[in-house]
Short mmCIF file of C-alpha atoms in Angstrom, two decimals:
data_model
loop_
_atom_site.label_atom_id
_atom_site.label_comp_id
_atom_site.label_asym_id
_atom_site.label_seq_id
_atom_site.Cartn_x
_atom_site.Cartn_y
_atom_site.Cartn_z
CA UNK Q 1 91.72 95.40 191.43
CA UNK Q 2 94.50 97.66 192.70
CA UNK Q 3 95.82 97.93 196.24
CA UNK Q 4 98.23 100.06 198.21
CA UNK Q 5 100.66 98.17 200.43
CA UNK Q 6 102.57 99.68 203.33
CA UNK Q 7 105.99 98.11 203.83
CA UNK Q 8 107.28 97.76 207.37
CA UNK Q 9 103.87 98.37 208.92
CA UNK Q 10 104.81 96.34 212.00
CA UNK Q 11 107.43 98.80 213.23
CA UNK Q 12 106.28 101.91 211.33
CA UNK Q 13 109.93 102.56 210.55
CA UNK Q 14 111.04 103.57 207.08
CA UNK Q 15 107.68 103.81 205.36
CA UNK Q 16 107.21 102.68 201.79
CA UNK Q 17 103.85 102.40 200.10
CA UNK Q 18 103.49 100.70 196.75
CA UNK Q 19 100.73 100.13 194.20
CA UNK Q 20 99.92 96.60 193.02
CA UNK Q 21 97.39 95.11 190.64
CA UNK Q 22 95.93 91.66 191.13
CA UNK Q 23 94.37 89.88 188.20
CA UNK Q 24 91.40 88.02 189.65
CA UNK Q 25 91.32 85.61 186.71
CA UNK Q 26 94.79 84.16 187.27
CA UNK Q 27 95.81 85.57 190.71
CA UNK Q 28 98.83 87.33 189.15
CA UNK Q 29 100.05 90.26 191.27
CA UNK Q 30 102.26 92.90 189.69
CA UNK Q 31 103.74 96.07 191.08
CA UNK Q 32 102.57 99.13 189.17
CA UNK Q 33 104.81 101.92 190.51
CA UNK Q 34 108.22 100.75 189.32
CA UNK Q 35 110.89 98.74 191.13
CA UNK Q 36 112.53 101.48 193.22
CA UNK Q 37 112.99 101.09 196.96
CA UNK Q 38 111.63 103.87 199.15
CA UNK Q 39 108.96 106.27 198.09
CA UNK Q 40 105.31 106.79 198.72
CA UNK Q 41 102.63 105.78 196.24
CA UNK Q 42 98.96 106.00 197.13
CA UNK Q 43 95.34 106.59 196.11
CA UNK Q 44 94.93 103.97 193.34
CA UNK Q 45 91.91 104.24 191.05
CA UNK Q 46 91.20 101.63 188.37
CA UNK Q 47 89.14 102.01 185.20
CA UNK Q 48 86.24 99.63 184.59
CA UNK Q 49 88.16 96.92 182.72
CA UNK Q 50 91.33 97.10 184.85
CA UNK Q 51 93.66 98.22 182.05
CA UNK Q 52 94.52 101.61 183.59
CA UNK Q 53 95.45 102.56 187.15
CA UNK Q 54 95.62 106.17 188.32
CA UNK Q 55 97.70 106.89 191.43
CA UNK Q 56 99.91 109.45 193.13
CA UNK Q 57 103.58 108.90 193.85
CA UNK Q 58 106.75 110.73 194.85
CA UNK Q 59 108.80 108.22 192.81
CA UNK Q 60 110.19 109.35 189.47
CA UNK Q 61 108.30 107.04 187.11
CA UNK Q 62 108.69 108.81 183.76
CA UNK Q 63 111.48 110.64 181.96
CA UNK Q 64 109.89 113.96 183.01
CA UNK Q 65 112.10 116.06 185.26
CA UNK Q 66 109.98 115.94 188.41
CA UNK Q 67 111.07 115.30 191.97
CA UNK Q 68 107.80 115.80 193.80
CA UNK Q 69 104.51 114.07 194.48
CA UNK Q 70 102.72 113.65 191.14
CA UNK Q 71 99.74 111.96 189.47
CA UNK Q 72 100.49 109.02 187.17
CA UNK Q 73 98.39 106.85 184.90
CA UNK Q 74 99.71 103.34 184.28
CA UNK Q 75 98.43 101.70 181.12
CA UNK Q 76 98.53 97.97 181.74
CA UNK Q 77 97.34 97.31 178.20
CA UNK Q 78 100.26 99.19 176.59
CA UNK Q 79 102.87 99.23 179.38
CA UNK Q 80 103.14 103.02 179.38
CA UNK Q 81 103.04 105.22 182.48
CA UNK Q 82 102.29 108.89 181.87
CA UNK Q 83 102.52 111.97 184.06
CA UNK Q 84 99.07 113.55 184.43
CA UNK Q 85 100.15 116.87 185.97
CA UNK Q 86 101.72 118.02 182.72
CA UNK Q 87 100.25 120.51 180.26
CA UNK Q 88 99.98 119.90 176.53
CA UNK Q 89 103.06 122.13 176.01
CA UNK Q 90 105.11 119.96 178.40
CA UNK Q 91 104.98 122.31 181.39
CA UNK Q 92 104.75 120.39 184.67
CA UNK Q 93 102.59 121.75 187.49
CA UNK Q 94 102.35 120.75 191.14
CA UNK Q 95 99.74 121.08 193.88
CA UNK Q 96 100.15 122.87 197.19
CA UNK Q 97 96.99 121.13 198.43
CA UNK Q 98 98.01 117.58 197.65
CA UNK Q 99 96.41 115.57 194.92
CA UNK Q 100 92.87 114.28 194.83
CA UNK Q 101 92.09 112.58 191.53
CA UNK Q 102 89.69 110.17 189.90
CA UNK Q 103 89.57 108.17 186.66
CA UNK Q 104 86.69 107.66 184.24
CA UNK Q 105 85.35 104.18 183.53
CA UNK Q 106 86.99 104.12 180.07
CA UNK Q 107 90.30 105.44 181.45
CA UNK Q 108 90.41 108.43 179.08
CA UNK Q 109 89.43 111.21 181.51
CA UNK Q 110 91.16 112.20 184.75
CA UNK Q 111 89.77 114.80 187.13
CA UNK Q 112 92.06 116.30 189.74
CA UNK Q 113 92.39 119.11 192.24
CA UNK Q 114 95.27 121.58 192.29
CA UNK Q 115 96.02 124.95 193.85
CA UNK Q 116 97.94 126.06 190.77
CA UNK Q 117 96.04 128.25 188.30
CA UNK Q 118 96.45 126.19 185.13
CA UNK Q 119 93.73 128.14 183.32
CA UNK Q 120 94.47 131.87 182.82
CA UNK Q 121 90.89 132.69 183.86
CA UNK Q 122 91.45 130.94 187.22
CA UNK Q 123 91.92 133.99 189.46
CA UNK Q 124 90.20 132.84 192.67
CA UNK Q 125 93.52 131.97 194.37
CA UNK Q 126 92.24 128.68 195.80
CA UNK Q 127 92.10 125.02 194.84
CA UNK Q 128 90.15 124.14 191.71
CA UNK Q 129 89.13 120.97 189.88
CA UNK Q 130 90.42 120.29 186.38
CA UNK Q 131 89.73 117.58 183.82
CA UNK Q 132 92.40 116.08 181.55
CA UNK Q 133 91.54 114.24 178.36
CA UNK Q 134 94.24 111.57 178.02
CA UNK Q 135 93.86 111.21 174.25
CA UNK Q 136 94.30 114.93 173.52
CA UNK Q 137 96.19 116.09 176.67
CA UNK Q 138 93.68 118.96 176.87
CA UNK Q 139 93.12 120.28 180.41
CA UNK Q 140 89.90 122.12 181.28
CA UNK Q 141 88.95 123.79 184.56
CA UNK Q 142 85.56 122.41 185.62
CA UNK Q 143 85.10 124.19 188.98
CA UNK Q 144 84.00 127.51 187.54
CA UNK Q 145 82.67 129.30 190.61
CA UNK Q 146 84.60 131.64 192.91
CA UNK Q 147 84.66 128.98 195.66
CA UNK Q 148 86.92 126.65 193.66
CA UNK Q 149 86.57 122.92 194.13
CA UNK Q 150 87.98 119.94 195.99
CA UNK Q 151 87.72 116.13 196.02
CA UNK Q 152 86.70 115.46 192.41
CA UNK Q 153 84.82 112.27 191.65
CA UNK Q 154 83.64 110.83 188.34
#
């Protein structure tokens, strides 16, 4: 399972939140969101066999040039962490509404909410829900009505 830990929760001073994974078979606990001090990582979601953890973080965890809160997928089976809020062409997008995301049981599909119109047909000017296929990097808008969408869940 994955957990979020808040450092310094006794004094509520310099807040740091980190993502950890605990292997229930051998009690091994490993930090998922790098080794940097500081930063805020939150909202962990784990696929069904525990090999992938989806989370948000303001830490720079990939070589992508991003200095903002982002969605990451850590592959514990291959050791790779990828940036989810990145289009197939390499363009990075952010979210004015914060991130709400979920991960499929097999770890190959991520759904997320963003206020940015990633799809050219997205003209409603409000937050929408998109789906990203990890294998192909294809991103599809799945909230197709004029009311947009929030809080996606698989």
